[in-house]
Amino acid sequence: MDRIIKTYGKIVRLRPSGFWPGFIVGLIYFSFIFRWFWSLYPLNAFGVESGFYSFLLILFVFTLSVAGTAFFWGLCSFFIFKLNKNPKFYLIPLITAGIFVLVEYARAWGFGFLWMGSESLLGPHWTLGSPAYSFISWPFVLNISSVLGIYGIDFLLAWIVGTIFLFVADKYTINSKKVLFNLGLVVLIFFITIELSSKNNSGMADTIKISLIQTKDEAMFKFSADEILDNYTKKLEALKEAANTVDGGVVIFPESSNFSKTLLNFLDSNSAQSYFKKLSDKEFTIVDNNILPDEESFKSRTLFISSKNGVSGFYDKQLLTPAGEYLPYVLKFLLFVLGENTIIAENSGLKTGTHSDLLNHDNSKIKILVCSDVVSPVISSQGQYDLLIFLQNLGAFNGSDAIESQFLSMLRFRAAENGKYAVLASNFGRSYIINSNGQIEKSTTETGYKILTANVVPNKERTWYNKLGDLPILLLSLAIFGYRVLIAIAFPLRGPSRVIK
């Protein structure tokens, strides 16, 4: 233990002092978080035939993503060590929590700037790797997220870890007033939050029957005619079966299913409408995601199709995936250096959507999230809706368990934060029904072509988080940080800085 503490002390003193402990921990942590990048190899689905170039591109994206996100944790430890030099200060764990939240919020912005391109949607969207997601199996954490959101949970986590760290480092004793003060405040906030998060079911509406069509379309740069026909035939059979069981509800295809677009390659508009009408005597809604042209560009567009009346609305994906759906500037430069100009020309990418209609179904409003949309708490809390639908495509990742579990954790938090049922229709992964507390109610047992049908309960009630978002916890963190900076300026600590040796 003494050797570990001495090594830690040496790392702390490296210039810039305090930065490197957080950066090193960040490198290890985010290397684990972003491990799913390697499931993309080789990049044939993106038009890169060379295995060597595939390795170089993935290594570059992985390294820059890990180092870029770890940089913010380095900033976090830098500020913590600079502002918490006095070990007798009562509020060290609280200040640590405030700094961590501000840095995590900056990191959510920073990832977007790191991979900026012409189609970037800048904002606090990229919450991949938030420590809050690691506590998805703790029901009370999901409960309080309806009040605090992930940043509030990060705040409490950093507060507790800061108190424990000072205790282990012999700066606090178990019965000291500092420990009792900090843990007492945490417990008090916890119970207040639990009380606020208790839901009133008066906003619950009648159930809606949902049928999720799970697919297994491989991600390929080009499909043969036989492959297109085979996938299309399987979807026709699945839709026919779902139409017989959905009982006037909603049938949902996953991201990039392109079912309706393919259908129009075989049938004209009138014949397609006749086909939908014959599927069921009852009117039901089909949710289908396609890559469609729009004003000299292409968008990831989710169509809302009434089986009796045709297209009733659509949603365009807002948060496009860097490198997958548009080329960031830094990656364009790398491809230019490598001489892969054909990739730049042929795979120019999609355009960011601005059309964000909600789906109206039987007096219920349904919000759509497509793939990377789910990483953003901001996007998921926009608008007043009653049910959440998430369309996912893991084909390019070959069904990686790592990214599937991370997306599932984020969706469960989005459901709990907003107090809404959420359903997940997946390509190359499993599909899920998640209740308004973020708990899994039903799922498919394996990948492949499956149908998952369940009754879900729309909820018109809004949670505290849905109303207020992250503003309260950000203002609190900023106030704590500002207070400590003012104290440091007004009463500078004299003598050498105290670090753990």
Short mmCIF file of C-alpha atoms in Angstrom, two decimals, residues 105-477:
data_model
loop_
_atom_site.label_atom_id
_atom_site.label_comp_id
_atom_site.label_asym_id
_atom_site.label_seq_id
_atom_site.Cartn_x
_atom_site.Cartn_y
_atom_site.Cartn_z
CA TYR A 105 -20.79 18.09 -19.04
CA ALA A 106 -17.84 19.62 -20.91
CA ARG A 107 -16.82 16.14 -22.06
CA ALA A 108 -20.29 15.59 -23.58
CA TRP A 109 -19.65 18.74 -25.66
CA GLY A 110 -15.99 17.92 -26.26
CA PHE A 111 -16.58 14.62 -28.04
CA GLY A 112 -18.72 16.46 -30.59
CA PHE A 113 -15.99 19.06 -31.16
CA LEU A 114 -13.36 16.30 -31.44
CA TRP A 115 -15.29 14.64 -34.27
CA MET A 116 -16.73 17.80 -35.78
CA GLY A 117 -17.84 17.70 -39.39
CA SER A 118 -20.20 19.55 -41.68
CA GLU A 119 -23.13 17.58 -40.21
CA SER A 120 -22.21 17.77 -36.52
CA LEU A 121 -24.93 18.55 -34.00
CA LEU A 122 -23.01 20.39 -31.29
CA GLY A 123 -24.29 20.23 -27.75
CA PRO A 124 -24.00 18.17 -24.53
CA HIS A 125 -25.02 15.02 -26.36
CA TRP A 126 -22.17 12.52 -26.18
CA THR A 127 -22.54 10.98 -22.72
CA LEU A 128 -20.86 7.68 -23.64
CA GLY A 129 -18.97 6.34 -20.63
CA SER A 130 -20.78 8.35 -17.97
CA PRO A 131 -20.11 6.55 -14.64
CA ALA A 132 -23.85 6.75 -13.90
CA TYR A 133 -24.49 4.11 -16.58
CA SER A 134 -22.40 1.60 -14.61
CA PHE A 135 -25.12 1.53 -11.93
CA ILE A 136 -27.91 0.42 -14.27
CA SER A 137 -28.57 -2.70 -12.15
CA TRP A 138 -29.35 -0.59 -9.05
CA PRO A 139 -33.13 0.16 -9.12
CA PHE A 140 -32.90 3.12 -6.72
CA VAL A 141 -30.33 4.77 -9.03
CA LEU A 142 -32.78 4.53 -11.93
CA ASN A 143 -35.49 5.91 -9.63
CA ILE A 144 -33.61 9.04 -8.64
CA SER A 145 -32.55 9.66 -12.25
CA SER A 146 -36.13 10.88 -12.84
CA VAL A 147 -35.16 13.85 -10.65
CA LEU A 148 -31.40 14.19 -10.96
CA GLY A 149 -30.52 12.77 -14.39
CA ILE A 150 -27.11 11.21 -14.99
CA TYR A 151 -25.21 14.33 -13.86
CA GLY A 152 -27.00 14.33 -10.52
CA ILE A 153 -26.02 10.69 -10.04
CA ASP A 154 -22.43 11.52 -11.04
CA PHE A 155 -22.53 14.34 -8.47
CA LEU A 156 -23.56 12.02 -5.61
CA LEU A 157 -21.09 9.36 -6.75
CA ALA A 158 -18.15 11.79 -6.83
CA TRP A 159 -19.21 13.20 -3.45
CA ILE A 160 -19.21 9.73 -1.86
CA VAL A 161 -15.96 8.65 -3.55
CA GLY A 162 -14.29 11.92 -2.46
CA THR A 163 -15.28 11.31 1.17
CA ILE A 164 -14.07 7.69 1.08
CA PHE A 165 -10.79 8.69 -0.57
CA LEU A 166 -10.00 11.23 2.14
CA PHE A 167 -10.83 8.62 4.77
CA VAL A 168 -8.53 6.01 3.15
CA ALA A 169 -5.78 8.65 2.82
CA ASP A 170 -6.04 9.34 6.60
CA LYS A 171 -7.24 12.91 6.05
CA TYR A 172 -10.59 12.05 7.62
CA THR A 173 -11.31 9.64 10.44
CA ILE A 174 -14.40 7.47 10.55
CA ASN A 175 -15.96 9.40 13.41
CA SER A 176 -14.82 12.86 12.34
CA LYS A 177 -17.29 15.69 11.85
CA LYS A 178 -16.17 16.02 8.22
CA VAL A 179 -17.19 12.44 7.39
CA LEU A 180 -20.49 12.73 9.27
CA PHE A 181 -21.20 16.10 7.63
CA ASN A 182 -20.63 14.88 4.08
CA LEU A 183 -22.29 11.48 4.42
CA GLY A 184 -25.19 13.03 6.33
CA LEU A 185 -25.82 15.52 3.52
CA VAL A 186 -25.63 12.76 0.90
CA VAL A 187 -28.15 10.62 2.79
CA LEU A 188 -30.47 13.60 3.25
CA ILE A 189 -30.36 14.47 -0.47
CA PHE A 190 -30.88 10.81 -1.32
CA PHE A 191 -34.09 10.52 0.73
CA ILE A 192 -35.44 13.83 -0.57
CA THR A 193 -34.78 12.68 -4.13
CA ILE A 194 -36.44 9.30 -3.52
CA GLU A 195 -39.55 11.11 -2.29
CA LEU A 196 -39.60 13.44 -5.30
CA SER A 197 -39.08 10.55 -7.71
CA SER A 198 -42.13 8.63 -6.53
CA LYS A 199 -44.40 8.57 -9.54
CA ASN A 200 -48.08 9.36 -9.69
CA ASN A 201 -49.78 6.94 -12.08
CA SER A 202 -52.66 9.32 -12.76
CA GLY A 203 -51.01 10.16 -16.08
CA MET A 204 -51.18 6.56 -17.32
CA ALA A 205 -53.31 6.02 -20.44
CA ASP A 206 -54.79 2.87 -21.98
CA THR A 207 -52.28 0.31 -23.21
CA ILE A 208 -50.95 0.17 -26.77
CA LYS A 209 -50.00 -3.12 -28.35
CA ILE A 210 -46.50 -3.02 -29.83
CA SER A 211 -44.90 -5.54 -32.19
CA LEU A 212 -41.15 -5.23 -32.70
CA ILE A 213 -39.74 -6.82 -35.86
CA GLN A 214 -36.18 -7.85 -35.11
CA THR A 215 -33.94 -8.39 -38.15
CA LYS A 216 -30.45 -9.58 -39.02
CA ASP A 217 -29.40 -7.63 -42.10
CA GLU A 218 -25.63 -7.59 -42.44
CA ALA A 219 -23.89 -4.26 -42.96
CA MET A 220 -22.45 -4.36 -46.45
CA PHE A 221 -21.22 -1.67 -48.80
CA LYS A 222 -23.32 -3.21 -51.58
CA PHE A 223 -25.97 -5.93 -51.59
CA SER A 224 -26.60 -8.37 -54.43
CA ALA A 225 -30.11 -8.64 -55.91
CA ASP A 226 -30.58 -12.05 -54.24
CA GLU A 227 -29.58 -10.67 -50.82
CA ILE A 228 -31.98 -7.74 -51.16
CA LEU A 229 -34.80 -10.08 -52.18
CA ASP A 230 -34.07 -12.52 -49.33
CA ASN A 231 -34.10 -9.74 -46.68
CA TYR A 232 -37.22 -8.21 -48.20
CA THR A 233 -39.07 -11.55 -48.21
CA LYS A 234 -38.28 -12.17 -44.53
CA LYS A 235 -39.58 -8.70 -43.63
CA LEU A 236 -42.78 -9.29 -45.63
CA GLU A 237 -43.42 -12.49 -43.69
CA ALA A 238 -42.66 -10.80 -40.37
CA LEU A 239 -44.95 -7.85 -41.12
CA LYS A 240 -47.79 -10.19 -42.10
CA GLU A 241 -47.44 -12.09 -38.82
CA ALA A 242 -47.16 -8.87 -36.77
CA ALA A 243 -50.25 -7.37 -38.45
CA ASN A 244 -52.30 -10.37 -37.30
CA THR A 245 -51.22 -9.98 -33.66
CA VAL A 246 -50.81 -6.22 -33.12
CA ASP A 247 -54.58 -5.59 -32.91
CA GLY A 248 -54.58 -2.00 -34.16
CA GLY A 249 -51.34 -1.07 -32.40
CA VAL A 250 -47.88 -0.22 -33.73
CA VAL A 251 -45.47 -2.41 -35.74
CA ILE A 252 -41.85 -1.26 -35.57
CA PHE A 253 -38.92 -2.04 -37.85
CA PRO A 254 -35.33 -1.32 -36.68
CA GLU A 255 -32.97 1.33 -38.01
CA SER A 256 -32.00 1.07 -41.70
CA SER A 257 -34.61 -1.60 -42.42
CA ASN A 258 -35.51 0.27 -45.66
CA PHE A 259 -38.65 -1.86 -45.89
CA SER A 260 -40.98 0.73 -47.41
CA LYS A 261 -38.27 1.96 -49.81
CA THR A 262 -37.68 -1.60 -51.03
CA LEU A 263 -41.43 -2.20 -51.28
CA LEU A 264 -41.72 0.71 -53.72
CA ASN A 265 -39.10 -0.93 -55.92
CA PHE A 266 -41.59 -3.77 -56.50
CA LEU A 267 -44.94 -1.95 -56.27
CA ASP A 268 -46.24 1.45 -57.32
CA SER A 269 -47.76 3.77 -54.69
CA ASN A 270 -51.36 2.62 -55.21
CA SER A 271 -50.44 -1.06 -55.11
CA ALA A 272 -48.35 -0.50 -51.96
CA GLN A 273 -51.30 1.20 -50.23
CA SER A 274 -53.60 -1.69 -51.23
CA TYR A 275 -51.05 -4.13 -49.81
CA PHE A 276 -51.02 -2.38 -46.42
CA LYS A 277 -54.85 -2.21 -46.30
CA LYS A 278 -55.16 -5.96 -46.83
CA LEU A 279 -52.80 -6.82 -43.97
CA SER A 280 -55.46 -6.31 -41.29
CA ASP A 281 -59.07 -5.24 -40.93
CA LYS A 282 -58.00 -2.90 -38.12
CA GLU A 283 -55.94 0.20 -38.82
CA PHE A 284 -52.45 -0.03 -37.35
CA THR A 285 -49.28 2.06 -37.62
CA ILE A 286 -45.97 0.96 -39.13
CA VAL A 287 -42.73 2.66 -38.05
CA ASP A 288 -40.01 2.15 -40.65
CA ASN A 289 -36.56 3.72 -41.01
CA ASN A 290 -35.11 4.41 -44.46
CA ILE A 291 -32.22 6.26 -46.06
CA LEU A 292 -34.11 8.66 -48.32
CA PRO A 293 -33.19 11.61 -50.57
CA ASP A 294 -34.15 15.08 -49.36
CA GLU A 295 -33.21 18.29 -51.19
CA GLU A 296 -30.09 16.95 -52.94
CA SER A 297 -28.96 15.06 -49.84
CA PHE A 298 -29.84 11.89 -47.95
CA LYS A 299 -31.33 11.59 -44.48
CA SER A 300 -32.04 8.82 -42.03
CA ARG A 301 -35.83 9.17 -42.10
CA THR A 302 -38.32 7.29 -39.97
CA LEU A 303 -41.72 7.08 -41.64
CA PHE A 304 -45.04 6.77 -39.80
CA ILE A 305 -47.30 4.72 -42.07
CA SER A 306 -51.00 4.19 -41.43
CA SER A 307 -52.10 0.83 -42.84
CA LYS A 308 -55.27 2.50 -44.15
CA ASN A 309 -54.18 6.03 -45.06
CA GLY A 310 -50.50 5.87 -46.00
CA VAL A 311 -47.67 8.06 -44.65
CA SER A 312 -48.87 10.26 -41.77
CA GLY A 313 -45.57 11.83 -40.67
CA PHE A 314 -41.84 11.32 -40.32
CA TYR A 315 -38.81 11.96 -38.11
CA ASP A 316 -35.29 12.75 -39.35
CA LYS A 317 -32.40 11.54 -37.22
CA GLN A 318 -30.77 14.47 -35.42
CA LEU A 319 -27.52 13.13 -33.92
CA LEU A 320 -25.55 11.49 -36.70
CA THR A 321 -22.75 9.05 -35.90
CA PRO A 322 -19.25 10.41 -36.67
CA ALA A 323 -17.38 8.34 -39.28
CA GLY A 324 -20.43 6.10 -39.74
CA GLU A 325 -22.93 8.62 -41.13
CA TYR A 326 -20.72 11.61 -41.89
CA LEU A 327 -16.98 12.15 -42.18
CA PRO A 328 -15.42 14.38 -39.50
CA TYR A 329 -12.86 16.91 -40.69
CA VAL A 330 -9.96 15.15 -38.97
CA LEU A 331 -10.90 11.83 -40.59
CA LYS A 332 -11.25 13.44 -44.01
CA PHE A 333 -7.71 14.74 -43.65
CA LEU A 334 -6.41 11.29 -42.66
CA LEU A 335 -8.14 9.63 -45.62
CA PHE A 336 -6.66 12.26 -47.92
CA VAL A 337 -3.17 11.53 -46.57
CA LEU A 338 -3.73 7.78 -47.04
CA GLY A 339 -4.89 8.37 -50.60
CA GLU A 340 -8.42 7.03 -49.98
CA ASN A 341 -10.06 9.83 -51.98
CA THR A 342 -12.66 7.46 -53.44
CA ILE A 343 -14.09 6.86 -49.97
CA ILE A 344 -14.44 10.59 -49.41
CA ALA A 345 -16.25 11.03 -52.71
CA GLU A 346 -18.52 7.98 -52.54
CA ASN A 347 -19.37 8.01 -48.85
CA SER A 348 -20.05 11.69 -48.29
CA GLY A 349 -22.58 10.78 -45.62
CA LEU A 350 -26.03 11.81 -44.43
CA LYS A 351 -27.44 15.20 -43.51
CA THR A 352 -28.57 16.15 -40.03
CA GLY A 353 -32.33 16.09 -39.61
CA THR A 354 -34.32 19.09 -38.43
CA HIS A 355 -37.77 17.53 -38.72
CA SER A 356 -38.66 16.00 -35.36
CA ASP A 357 -42.37 15.21 -35.43
CA LEU A 358 -43.90 13.02 -32.74
CA LEU A 359 -46.00 10.07 -33.84
CA ASN A 360 -49.66 10.49 -32.91
CA HIS A 361 -51.38 7.19 -32.20
CA ASP A 362 -54.77 6.88 -30.45
CA ASN A 363 -54.37 10.16 -28.54
CA SER A 364 -50.85 9.20 -27.46
CA LYS A 365 -47.69 10.98 -28.59
CA ILE A 366 -44.72 8.76 -29.35
CA LYS A 367 -41.11 9.95 -29.58
CA ILE A 368 -38.58 8.30 -31.89
CA LEU A 369 -34.86 7.89 -31.16
CA VAL A 370 -32.61 6.44 -33.86
CA CYS A 371 -29.29 4.81 -32.93
CA SER A 372 -26.89 7.49 -31.56
CA ASP A 373 -29.85 9.76 -30.62
CA VAL A 374 -30.11 7.67 -27.45
CA VAL A 375 -26.75 8.88 -26.04
CA SER A 376 -28.20 12.38 -25.65
CA PRO A 377 -30.36 13.10 -22.59
CA VAL A 378 -31.18 16.46 -24.18
CA ILE A 379 -32.73 14.97 -27.33
CA SER A 380 -34.68 12.34 -25.40
CA SER A 381 -36.23 14.94 -23.08
CA GLN A 382 -37.37 17.28 -25.87
CA GLY A 383 -41.12 17.62 -26.29
CA GLN A 384 -44.04 16.25 -24.32
CA TYR A 385 -44.63 12.64 -25.24
CA ASP A 386 -46.07 9.46 -23.73
CA LEU A 387 -43.94 6.62 -25.12
CA LEU A 388 -40.37 6.19 -26.41
CA ILE A 389 -39.36 4.11 -29.44
CA PHE A 390 -35.68 3.35 -30.09
CA LEU A 391 -34.53 2.01 -33.46
CA GLN A 392 -31.12 0.34 -33.43
CA ASN A 393 -28.79 -1.16 -36.03
CA LEU A 394 -25.73 -3.11 -34.86
CA GLY A 395 -24.95 -4.61 -38.25
CA ALA A 396 -21.72 -2.67 -38.72
CA PHE A 397 -20.58 -3.82 -35.24
CA ASN A 398 -21.39 -7.47 -36.02
CA GLY A 399 -23.78 -7.51 -33.09
CA SER A 400 -21.07 -6.54 -30.55
CA ASP A 401 -22.23 -7.32 -27.01
CA ALA A 402 -20.20 -4.37 -25.69
CA ILE A 403 -22.00 -1.65 -27.64
CA GLU A 404 -25.36 -3.43 -27.34
CA SER A 405 -25.15 -3.43 -23.54
CA GLN A 406 -24.07 0.23 -23.47
CA PHE A 407 -26.94 1.31 -25.73
CA LEU A 408 -29.37 -0.71 -23.61
CA SER A 409 -28.11 0.94 -20.41
CA MET A 410 -28.53 4.40 -21.94
CA LEU A 411 -32.06 3.61 -23.14
CA ARG A 412 -33.02 2.35 -19.68
CA PHE A 413 -31.80 5.65 -18.23
CA ARG A 414 -33.70 7.64 -20.88
CA ALA A 415 -36.88 5.72 -19.94
CA ALA A 416 -36.36 6.28 -16.20
CA GLU A 417 -35.34 9.95 -16.57
CA ASN A 418 -38.52 10.76 -18.46
CA GLY A 419 -40.84 8.25 -16.77
CA LYS A 420 -41.84 6.62 -20.08
CA TYR A 421 -42.07 3.11 -21.40
CA ALA A 422 -39.37 2.49 -24.02
CA VAL A 423 -39.23 -0.17 -26.71
CA LEU A 424 -36.12 -1.20 -28.65
CA ALA A 425 -36.32 -2.71 -32.14
CA SER A 426 -32.90 -4.01 -33.18
CA ASN A 427 -31.09 -5.20 -36.25
CA PHE A 428 -28.30 -7.66 -35.39
CA GLY A 429 -29.13 -7.45 -31.69
CA ARG A 430 -31.90 -8.33 -29.25
CA SER A 431 -35.11 -6.34 -28.79
CA TYR A 432 -36.56 -5.10 -25.50
CA ILE A 433 -39.62 -3.74 -23.72
CA ILE A 434 -38.61 -1.39 -20.87
CA ASN A 435 -41.05 0.08 -18.34
CA SER A 436 -41.20 3.65 -17.04
CA ASN A 437 -38.86 2.77 -14.15
CA GLY A 438 -36.14 1.65 -16.56
CA GLN A 439 -36.65 -2.05 -15.81
CA ILE A 440 -36.68 -4.68 -18.57
CA GLU A 441 -40.12 -6.29 -18.81
CA LYS A 442 -39.65 -8.46 -21.89
CA SER A 443 -36.97 -9.26 -24.46
CA THR A 444 -36.05 -11.63 -27.24
CA THR A 445 -33.72 -14.42 -26.16
CA GLU A 446 -31.43 -14.31 -29.19
CA THR A 447 -30.59 -12.37 -32.31
CA GLY A 448 -32.01 -13.07 -35.77
CA TYR A 449 -35.44 -12.56 -37.31
CA LYS A 450 -37.93 -12.49 -34.40
CA ILE A 451 -41.15 -10.74 -33.41
CA LEU A 452 -41.58 -9.38 -29.89
CA THR A 453 -45.12 -8.32 -28.97
CA ALA A 454 -46.24 -6.67 -25.72
CA ASN A 455 -48.70 -4.19 -24.26
CA VAL A 456 -47.09 -0.93 -23.15
CA VAL A 457 -48.54 1.85 -21.04
CA PRO A 458 -48.22 5.44 -22.34
CA ASN A 459 -47.65 7.98 -19.58
CA LYS A 460 -48.59 11.64 -19.99
CA GLU A 461 -47.07 12.66 -16.66
CA ARG A 462 -43.74 14.50 -16.76
CA THR A 463 -40.91 13.80 -14.32
CA TRP A 464 -38.88 16.49 -12.59
CA TYR A 465 -36.01 15.77 -14.97
CA ASN A 466 -38.26 15.97 -18.01
CA LYS A 467 -39.39 19.43 -16.87
CA LEU A 468 -36.09 20.91 -15.66
CA GLY A 469 -33.39 18.87 -17.38
CA ASP A 470 -29.78 19.22 -16.18
CA LEU A 471 -30.00 22.92 -15.35
CA PRO A 472 -30.41 22.61 -11.52
CA ILE A 473 -27.43 20.29 -10.99
CA LEU A 474 -25.27 22.31 -13.40
CA LEU A 475 -26.08 25.57 -11.63
CA LEU A 476 -25.33 23.96 -8.25
CA SER A 477 -22.01 22.61 -9.53
#
